[in-house]
Amino acid sequence: MLKDKALEHFQDEIAQCVRCGACQAHCPVYLETGREGSVARGKIVLAAALLAGEIGLDERLREEIGLCLLCGSCTAKCPNKVPTDAIVAAIRRRITENQGLSVLGRGVAALTGGSKPLLGALVKGADLLAPLLFTNIPEASSLRLRFAPAALKDRSLPPLPKRNLFARVPEFLEGDATQPVVGIFAGCALTHLYPHVGEILVRLVHRLGCSVFLPRTQGCCGMPATSSGNGPLVASLAKANAGAFAGRALDCILTACASCHAMLTGYSPATVHWPAAELVDIHVFLLRQGLGKQLAARPKWPHRFRVAYHDPCHLRAAGITRAPRDLLRALPQADFVDMEDSALCCGLGGTFAAAHPDLSRAIGDRKVAGLRASGAAVIASGCPGCILQLQDIIDRAGLAVRAMHTLELIDQALTGPPP
């Protein structure tokens, strides 16, 4: 379902909300604030009132609509499947259309625009972002937004690599003619913050015999722009990314970032025509290619560790929960434990952490009890943003645990001991 519709086009969906309150138990923000406006049914009431002309785009509405991670948890648990995340995004676009970009929104536009004309048209206040740290991250990356001073305060961060993903692997790797030709949509985090994981992604798929296409002209998926209500930027990024993959005939396009997967499958504008190739999460693809059986057939390591799994909200909302676990259970070097509250949101939410750093951390801290009880030495996830947030949570709690991408563990299994 395309989710870039105007608010007026969600009237039928809004009418489907029966105010049952099922969303209350699953909204990360509501569990912290207890505010009716924070939960899905409260936001649906506001949307209906806005459409009826009973309220305007005032400060209270902007505040309540800002308190949403766009995680999709409410929609996944709603008995009528009311797409509250899409409705919230539509209201944010309405706010931006009427009142212009917020400071945060201007930052998103400056850092993810991808072209100088667009950046110049949307942002004259780029000097607002001058205090940002980590200048090795390119200006076209949304990651810089997460490194604003408020978001950085007392936060654990990984060391920034000197070379990004594009500097580490070729744009095209020829594979076996009998195997699929796949595109890789890397996203900002795997390109610039965790390029070693991106390299594992590319080389693992190639090792399975596939031809791999990693177009250099791809950019941000557009999730930060969606969060800030910048519809024109979402459309511009989608058009550029679709064009980046249009040059080759592909069997599928792979993602190893939950947010990128959600953005490309759910929010891509109707006016943008992506290649016909299927968009597939990497865990699902690896199981299709038989990697789970290959891992399970490898000799067990004599000294193993416990590994737990954190469900990224956007993969869970897409129904992708079993595939990562099947791969982790097959690892020869680790014993998988399904920890309590594995599906609780980590609290990052892209730009949410930059706008509401204290609330973001409070939401994330709910993961600690389950992680501690699991006894895991590693917590794996399929989202780089979650990994960033989880490691910060872990370090502040003083746990001897490392947050890793599932691909890192798979690579370790294939390249490490025995003998």
Protein backbone atom coordinates (compact mmCIF):
# COMPACT_ATOMS: atom_id res chain seq x y z
CA MET A 1 0.00 0.00 0.00
CA LEU A 2 1.35 3.41 -0.93
CA LYS A 3 1.30 5.75 2.04
CA ASP A 4 1.94 9.14 0.47
CA LYS A 5 -1.75 10.02 0.11
CA ALA A 6 -3.10 13.37 1.27
CA LEU A 7 -4.91 13.39 4.61
CA GLU A 8 -8.33 13.73 2.93
CA HIS A 9 -7.79 10.39 1.21
CA PHE A 10 -7.54 8.60 4.57
CA GLN A 11 -11.11 9.41 5.61
CA ASP A 12 -12.32 5.82 5.24
CA GLU A 13 -9.39 4.48 7.25
CA ILE A 14 -9.90 7.10 9.96
CA ALA A 15 -13.54 6.06 10.24
CA GLN A 16 -12.40 2.46 10.89
CA CYS A 17 -10.94 3.38 14.29
CA VAL A 18 -13.41 2.22 16.96
CA ARG A 19 -11.37 3.67 19.88
CA CYS A 20 -10.90 0.20 21.36
CA GLY A 21 -7.54 1.10 22.89
CA ALA A 22 -5.68 -1.97 21.64
CA CYS A 23 -2.92 0.39 20.51
CA GLN A 24 -2.20 1.52 24.08
CA ALA A 25 -0.31 -1.64 24.97
CA HIS A 26 1.94 -1.38 21.91
CA CYS A 27 2.77 2.32 21.48
CA PRO A 28 6.32 2.99 22.76
CA VAL A 29 5.61 6.68 23.30
CA TYR A 30 2.32 6.14 25.15
CA LEU A 31 3.95 3.60 27.48
CA GLU A 32 6.28 6.39 28.60
CA THR A 33 4.03 9.46 28.53
CA GLY A 34 0.58 8.01 29.29
CA ARG A 35 -0.88 10.82 27.17
CA GLU A 36 -3.93 10.07 25.06
CA GLY A 37 -2.57 12.24 22.28
CA SER A 38 0.52 10.04 22.13
CA VAL A 39 -1.35 6.86 21.30
CA ALA A 40 -2.84 5.92 17.93
CA ARG A 41 -6.50 6.40 18.80
CA GLY A 42 -5.74 9.87 20.16
CA LYS A 43 -3.97 10.81 16.96
CA ILE A 44 -6.88 9.46 14.91
CA VAL A 45 -9.25 11.69 16.91
CA LEU A 46 -7.01 14.66 16.10
CA ALA A 47 -6.92 13.69 12.41
CA ALA A 48 -10.71 13.48 12.26
CA ALA A 49 -11.05 16.83 14.02
CA LEU A 50 -8.57 18.41 11.63
CA LEU A 51 -10.50 17.13 8.61
CA ALA A 52 -13.77 18.38 10.10
CA GLY A 53 -12.32 21.84 10.63
CA GLU A 54 -12.77 21.58 14.40
CA ILE A 55 -9.10 22.24 15.10
CA GLY A 56 -6.26 23.87 13.23
CA LEU A 57 -2.54 23.26 12.86
CA ASP A 58 -1.83 24.75 16.26
CA GLU A 59 1.06 24.13 18.63
CA ARG A 60 -0.69 21.37 20.56
CA LEU A 61 -1.47 19.44 17.39
CA ARG A 62 2.12 19.79 16.18
CA GLU A 63 3.40 18.55 19.53
CA GLU A 64 1.17 15.48 19.62
CA ILE A 65 1.82 14.59 15.99
CA GLY A 66 5.55 14.98 16.65
CA LEU A 67 5.37 12.34 19.37
CA CYS A 68 5.34 9.37 17.02
CA LEU A 69 8.16 7.05 15.96
CA LEU A 70 6.33 5.93 12.79
CA CYS A 71 7.20 2.43 13.97
CA GLY A 72 3.92 0.89 12.80
CA SER A 73 3.35 -1.05 16.03
CA CYS A 74 -0.15 0.34 16.41
CA THR A 75 -1.13 -0.60 12.86
CA ALA A 76 0.22 -4.13 13.26
CA LYS A 77 -1.89 -4.70 16.39
CA CYS A 78 -4.99 -2.77 15.33
CA PRO A 79 -7.95 -5.12 14.74
CA ASN A 80 -9.08 -2.89 11.85
CA LYS A 81 -5.52 -2.21 10.58
CA VAL A 82 -5.93 1.56 10.71
CA PRO A 83 -2.65 2.91 9.20
CA THR A 84 -1.95 5.47 11.92
CA ASP A 85 1.70 5.84 10.89
CA ALA A 86 0.66 6.85 7.37
CA ILE A 87 -2.00 9.21 8.72
CA VAL A 88 0.53 10.86 11.02
CA ALA A 89 2.92 11.25 8.08
CA ALA A 90 0.10 12.88 6.07
CA ILE A 91 -0.57 15.37 8.88
CA ARG A 92 3.12 16.19 9.08
CA ARG A 93 3.12 16.90 5.36
CA ARG A 94 0.08 19.15 5.85
CA ILE A 95 1.89 21.04 8.62
CA THR A 96 4.98 21.49 6.45
CA GLU A 97 2.93 22.62 3.45
CA ASN A 98 1.19 25.27 5.53
CA GLN A 99 3.90 26.37 7.93
CA GLY A 100 7.16 25.44 6.26
CA LEU A 101 9.92 23.16 7.43
CA SER A 102 10.88 23.08 11.08
CA VAL A 103 14.51 23.52 12.09
CA LEU A 104 14.80 19.74 12.20
CA GLY A 105 13.06 19.46 8.84
CA ARG A 106 15.47 21.95 7.30
CA GLY A 107 18.31 19.88 8.64
CA VAL A 108 16.90 16.76 7.01
CA ALA A 109 16.52 18.60 3.72
CA ALA A 110 20.07 19.91 3.85
CA LEU A 111 21.60 16.55 4.64
CA THR A 112 19.57 14.20 2.44
CA GLY A 113 18.69 16.35 -0.57
CA GLY A 114 21.22 14.68 -2.77
CA SER A 115 21.52 17.59 -5.19
CA LYS A 116 22.75 21.14 -4.80
CA PRO A 117 19.72 22.75 -6.49
CA LEU A 118 17.32 21.00 -4.15
CA LEU A 119 19.44 21.75 -1.12
CA GLY A 120 19.62 25.41 -2.07
CA ALA A 121 15.89 25.65 -2.72
CA LEU A 122 14.79 24.01 0.50
CA VAL A 123 17.41 25.17 2.92
CA LYS A 124 18.86 28.62 3.45
CA GLY A 125 19.44 27.86 7.10
CA ALA A 126 22.10 25.21 6.62
CA ASP A 127 24.33 27.24 8.95
CA LEU A 128 22.10 25.95 11.76
CA LEU A 129 23.88 22.65 11.30
CA ALA A 130 27.40 24.03 11.47
CA PRO A 131 27.99 22.75 15.03
CA LEU A 132 27.45 19.16 13.93
CA LEU A 133 30.31 16.83 14.68
CA PHE A 134 31.67 13.91 12.70
CA THR A 135 32.53 15.85 9.54
CA ASN A 136 33.82 12.68 7.86
CA ILE A 137 30.21 11.74 7.19
CA PRO A 138 29.16 13.21 3.82
CA GLU A 139 26.66 16.02 3.79
CA ALA A 140 24.28 13.90 1.69
CA SER A 141 23.85 11.45 4.58
CA SER A 142 20.99 11.65 7.06
CA LEU A 143 23.36 10.29 9.69
CA ARG A 144 24.70 13.75 10.39
CA LEU A 145 21.32 14.74 11.74
CA ARG A 146 21.66 12.11 14.45
CA PHE A 147 24.92 13.68 15.55
CA ALA A 148 23.52 17.03 16.63
CA PRO A 149 24.80 18.16 20.06
CA ALA A 150 21.54 17.30 21.88
CA ALA A 151 21.44 13.82 20.38
CA LEU A 152 25.14 13.26 21.09
CA LYS A 153 25.09 14.15 24.78
CA ASP A 154 26.63 11.27 26.76
CA ARG A 155 25.89 8.88 23.89
CA SER A 156 27.99 5.85 22.96
CA LEU A 157 28.98 6.00 19.32
CA PRO A 158 31.00 3.68 17.12
CA PRO A 159 34.28 4.91 15.66
CA LEU A 160 33.67 6.42 12.26
CA PRO A 161 35.40 4.59 9.41
CA LYS A 162 37.72 6.42 7.04
CA ARG A 163 36.30 4.71 3.92
CA ASN A 164 32.63 4.35 3.08
CA LEU A 165 31.04 1.31 1.48
CA PHE A 166 31.44 2.59 -2.08
CA ALA A 167 35.20 2.82 -1.55
CA ARG A 168 35.36 -0.79 -0.39
CA VAL A 169 33.57 -2.76 -3.10
CA PRO A 170 33.09 -2.49 -6.88
CA GLU A 171 29.84 -1.21 -8.32
CA PHE A 172 29.23 -4.57 -10.01
CA LEU A 173 30.41 -8.07 -9.23
CA GLU A 174 29.78 -10.75 -11.86
CA GLY A 175 28.37 -14.01 -10.54
CA ASP A 176 27.16 -17.37 -11.78
CA ALA A 177 24.86 -17.02 -14.78
CA THR A 178 22.44 -19.50 -13.20
CA GLN A 179 22.02 -17.39 -10.05
CA PRO A 180 19.98 -14.21 -9.48
CA VAL A 181 21.23 -10.75 -10.41
CA VAL A 182 20.59 -8.63 -7.32
CA GLY A 183 20.74 -4.95 -6.52
CA ILE A 184 21.81 -3.71 -3.11
CA PHE A 185 20.07 -0.73 -1.53
CA ALA A 186 22.57 0.09 1.18
CA GLY A 187 21.06 3.13 2.90
CA CYS A 188 22.95 5.80 4.81
CA ALA A 189 24.02 3.74 7.84
CA LEU A 190 25.55 0.79 5.97
CA THR A 191 27.23 3.16 3.53
CA HIS A 192 28.81 5.57 5.99
CA LEU A 193 28.52 4.35 9.59
CA TYR A 194 28.81 0.56 9.31
CA PRO A 195 30.45 0.03 5.89
CA HIS A 196 32.06 -3.19 7.10
CA VAL A 197 28.54 -4.63 7.43
CA GLY A 198 27.67 -3.34 3.98
CA GLU A 199 30.78 -5.02 2.61
CA ILE A 200 29.77 -8.29 4.27
CA LEU A 201 26.36 -7.93 2.63
CA VAL A 202 27.80 -7.46 -0.85
CA ARG A 203 30.45 -10.16 -0.62
CA LEU A 204 28.19 -12.72 1.09
CA VAL A 205 25.59 -12.44 -1.65
CA HIS A 206 28.34 -12.71 -4.27
CA ARG A 207 29.78 -15.76 -2.47
CA LEU A 208 26.41 -17.42 -2.97
CA GLY A 209 26.91 -17.06 -6.71
CA CYS A 210 24.80 -13.99 -7.36
CA SER A 211 25.80 -11.06 -9.53
CA VAL A 212 25.68 -7.93 -7.37
CA PHE A 213 24.90 -4.34 -8.41
CA LEU A 214 25.61 -1.53 -5.93
CA PRO A 215 24.82 1.69 -7.82
CA ARG A 216 26.88 4.69 -6.72
CA THR A 217 24.07 7.14 -7.43
CA GLN A 218 21.73 5.73 -4.78
CA GLY A 219 21.13 7.88 -1.71
CA CYS A 220 18.97 8.20 1.39
CA CYS A 221 15.79 6.10 1.41
CA GLY A 222 13.77 9.13 2.49
CA MET A 223 12.60 7.99 5.92
CA PRO A 224 14.01 11.10 7.69
CA ALA A 225 12.23 13.30 5.13
CA THR A 226 9.01 11.37 5.73
CA SER A 227 9.41 11.87 9.47
CA SER A 228 9.77 15.62 8.99
CA GLY A 229 6.80 15.91 6.62
CA ASN A 230 8.82 16.88 3.56
CA GLY A 231 6.82 15.32 0.75
CA PRO A 232 8.72 16.96 -2.14
CA LEU A 233 12.03 15.67 -0.79
CA VAL A 234 10.62 12.15 -0.36
CA ALA A 235 9.53 12.19 -4.01
CA SER A 236 12.88 13.57 -5.20
CA LEU A 237 14.88 10.93 -3.31
CA ALA A 238 12.59 8.13 -4.52
CA LYS A 239 12.96 9.26 -8.13
CA ALA A 240 16.75 9.41 -7.84
CA ASN A 241 16.97 5.99 -6.17
CA ALA A 242 14.63 4.36 -8.70
CA GLY A 243 16.77 5.79 -11.48
CA ALA A 244 19.93 4.46 -9.86
CA PHE A 245 18.69 0.87 -10.20
CA ALA A 246 17.09 1.27 -13.61
CA GLY A 247 20.27 0.62 -15.58
CA ARG A 248 20.34 -3.15 -15.08
CA ALA A 249 17.88 -6.01 -15.28
CA LEU A 250 17.57 -7.23 -11.68
CA ASP A 251 15.83 -10.22 -10.16
CA CYS A 252 15.51 -8.47 -6.81
CA ILE A 253 16.78 -5.55 -4.74
CA LEU A 254 18.06 -6.39 -1.26
CA THR A 255 17.95 -4.32 1.91
CA ALA A 256 19.74 -4.95 5.20
CA CYS A 257 18.16 -2.00 7.01
CA ALA A 258 14.67 -2.30 8.45
CA SER A 259 13.88 1.39 7.98
CA CYS A 260 15.01 1.37 4.35
CA HIS A 261 12.90 -1.72 3.73
CA ALA A 262 9.83 -0.05 5.24
CA MET A 263 10.40 3.15 3.31
CA LEU A 264 10.88 1.48 -0.07
CA THR A 265 7.98 -0.93 0.32
CA GLY A 266 5.48 1.33 2.03
CA TYR A 267 6.08 5.01 1.41
CA SER A 268 7.39 5.24 -2.13
CA PRO A 269 5.33 7.89 -3.99
CA ALA A 270 2.83 6.63 -6.57
CA THR A 271 4.43 8.89 -9.18
CA VAL A 272 7.77 7.07 -8.92
CA HIS A 273 8.19 3.88 -10.91
CA TRP A 274 10.69 1.50 -9.39
CA PRO A 275 12.21 -1.35 -11.41
CA ALA A 276 10.01 -4.44 -11.49
CA ALA A 277 12.52 -6.31 -9.30
CA GLU A 278 11.16 -7.62 -6.01
CA LEU A 279 12.37 -5.80 -2.87
CA VAL A 280 13.57 -8.42 -0.37
CA ASP A 281 14.97 -8.24 3.15
CA ILE A 282 18.39 -9.89 3.35
CA HIS A 283 17.34 -12.47 5.96
CA VAL A 284 14.52 -13.72 3.76
CA PHE A 285 16.81 -13.83 0.73
CA LEU A 286 19.56 -15.79 2.50
CA LEU A 287 17.09 -18.46 3.60
CA ARG A 288 15.75 -18.70 0.05
CA GLN A 289 19.30 -19.31 -1.12
CA GLY A 290 19.76 -22.15 1.36
CA LEU A 291 22.21 -20.43 3.67
CA GLY A 292 20.36 -21.59 6.79
CA LYS A 293 21.02 -25.22 5.88
CA GLN A 294 24.64 -24.43 5.04
CA LEU A 295 25.19 -22.84 8.44
CA ALA A 296 23.48 -25.67 10.31
CA ALA A 297 25.72 -28.22 8.54
CA ARG A 298 28.94 -26.57 9.74
CA PRO A 299 30.78 -28.05 12.75
CA LYS A 300 29.78 -26.59 16.07
CA TRP A 301 32.37 -24.39 17.71
CA PRO A 302 33.68 -25.81 21.02
CA HIS A 303 33.32 -22.46 22.76
CA ARG A 304 30.02 -20.82 21.98
CA PHE A 305 28.21 -17.76 23.28
CA ARG A 306 24.59 -16.79 23.69
CA VAL A 307 22.97 -14.54 21.13
CA ALA A 308 19.59 -12.81 21.42
CA TYR A 309 17.65 -10.95 18.76
CA HIS A 310 15.99 -7.53 18.74
CA ASP A 311 13.05 -7.15 16.37
CA PRO A 312 13.31 -3.85 14.48
CA CYS A 313 9.84 -2.32 14.46
CA HIS A 314 9.74 -1.98 10.69
CA LEU A 315 10.67 -5.62 10.04
CA ARG A 316 8.21 -6.81 12.66
CA ALA A 317 5.45 -4.70 11.13
CA ALA A 318 6.26 -6.30 7.77
CA GLY A 319 5.92 -9.77 9.29
CA ILE A 320 9.66 -10.51 9.06
CA THR A 321 10.37 -12.09 12.42
CA ARG A 322 11.07 -15.77 11.75
CA ALA A 323 13.77 -15.49 9.07
CA PRO A 324 16.37 -13.71 11.24
CA ARG A 325 15.76 -16.17 14.07
CA ASP A 326 16.12 -19.18 11.77
CA LEU A 327 19.51 -17.90 10.66
CA LEU A 328 20.65 -17.21 14.23
CA ARG A 329 19.53 -20.68 15.38
CA ALA A 330 21.66 -22.20 12.61
CA LEU A 331 24.87 -20.45 13.69
CA PRO A 332 27.60 -22.94 14.69
CA GLN A 333 29.32 -20.54 17.10
CA ALA A 334 26.32 -19.37 19.13
CA ASP A 335 23.32 -20.60 21.07
CA PHE A 336 20.22 -18.59 20.30
CA VAL A 337 17.93 -17.41 23.09
CA ASP A 338 14.65 -15.64 22.35
CA MET A 339 14.77 -12.94 24.98
CA GLU A 340 11.78 -11.41 26.72
CA ASP A 341 10.48 -8.19 25.16
CA SER A 342 12.48 -8.76 21.99
CA ALA A 343 9.83 -6.82 20.07
CA LEU A 344 9.94 -3.68 22.24
CA CYS A 345 10.98 -0.61 20.28
CA CYS A 346 14.55 0.58 20.86
CA GLY A 347 13.39 4.20 20.76
CA LEU A 348 15.62 5.55 18.00
CA GLY A 349 12.98 6.26 15.37
CA GLY A 350 15.36 8.10 13.04
CA THR A 351 14.81 11.81 13.62
CA PHE A 352 12.72 11.09 16.75
CA ALA A 353 15.94 10.61 18.73
CA ALA A 354 17.20 14.00 17.55
CA ALA A 355 13.91 15.75 18.40
CA HIS A 356 13.24 13.94 21.69
CA PRO A 357 16.56 12.52 22.98
CA ASP A 358 15.46 11.95 26.58
CA LEU A 359 12.20 10.25 25.62
CA SER A 360 14.06 8.19 23.01
CA ARG A 361 16.41 6.84 25.67
CA ALA A 362 13.62 6.18 28.15
CA ILE A 363 11.85 4.05 25.55
CA GLY A 364 15.08 2.20 24.81
CA ASP A 365 15.82 1.52 28.48
CA ARG A 366 12.84 -0.84 28.56
CA LYS A 367 15.02 -3.32 26.65
CA VAL A 368 17.51 -3.71 29.50
CA ALA A 369 15.61 -6.13 31.76
CA GLY A 370 14.99 -8.66 28.99
CA LEU A 371 18.53 -8.41 27.71
CA ARG A 372 20.01 -8.86 31.17
CA ALA A 373 17.79 -11.87 31.89
CA SER A 374 18.74 -13.52 28.59
CA GLY A 375 22.39 -13.88 29.54
CA ALA A 376 23.32 -13.07 25.95
CA ALA A 377 26.79 -11.83 25.07
CA VAL A 378 25.53 -10.50 21.73
CA ILE A 379 22.25 -8.95 20.70
CA ALA A 380 21.73 -9.11 16.96
CA SER A 381 19.40 -7.02 14.84
CA GLY A 382 18.60 -6.34 11.21
CA CYS A 383 18.61 -2.55 11.49
CA PRO A 384 21.77 -0.40 11.79
CA GLY A 385 19.80 2.33 13.57
CA CYS A 386 18.64 -0.13 16.21
CA ILE A 387 22.21 -1.37 16.63
CA LEU A 388 23.39 2.19 17.25
CA GLN A 389 20.67 2.74 19.86
CA LEU A 390 21.04 -0.68 21.48
CA GLN A 391 24.76 -0.27 22.06
CA ASP A 392 24.13 3.06 23.76
CA ILE A 393 21.47 1.45 25.96
CA ILE A 394 23.82 -1.42 26.79
CA ASP A 395 26.76 0.83 27.67
CA ARG A 396 24.71 3.08 29.93
CA ALA A 397 23.32 0.01 31.72
CA GLY A 398 26.84 -1.38 32.20
CA LEU A 399 26.11 -4.68 30.47
CA ALA A 400 28.86 -6.79 28.91
CA VAL A 401 26.94 -7.17 25.67
CA ARG A 402 27.73 -6.23 22.07
CA ALA A 403 25.11 -5.14 19.55
CA MET A 404 25.78 -6.56 16.08
CA HIS A 405 24.09 -6.95 12.72
CA THR A 406 23.00 -10.50 11.99
CA LEU A 407 25.23 -10.38 8.90
CA GLU A 408 28.33 -9.95 11.09
CA LEU A 409 27.52 -13.17 12.92
CA ILE A 410 26.89 -15.02 9.67
CA ASP A 411 30.22 -13.83 8.31
CA GLN A 412 31.92 -14.89 11.54
CA ALA A 413 30.41 -18.37 11.18
CA LEU A 414 31.62 -18.71 7.60
CA THR A 415 35.15 -17.36 8.08
CA GLY A 416 36.08 -18.22 11.70
CA PRO A 417 37.04 -21.45 13.59
CA PRO A 418 37.24 -24.40 13.50
CA PRO A 419 39.81 -25.96 13.16
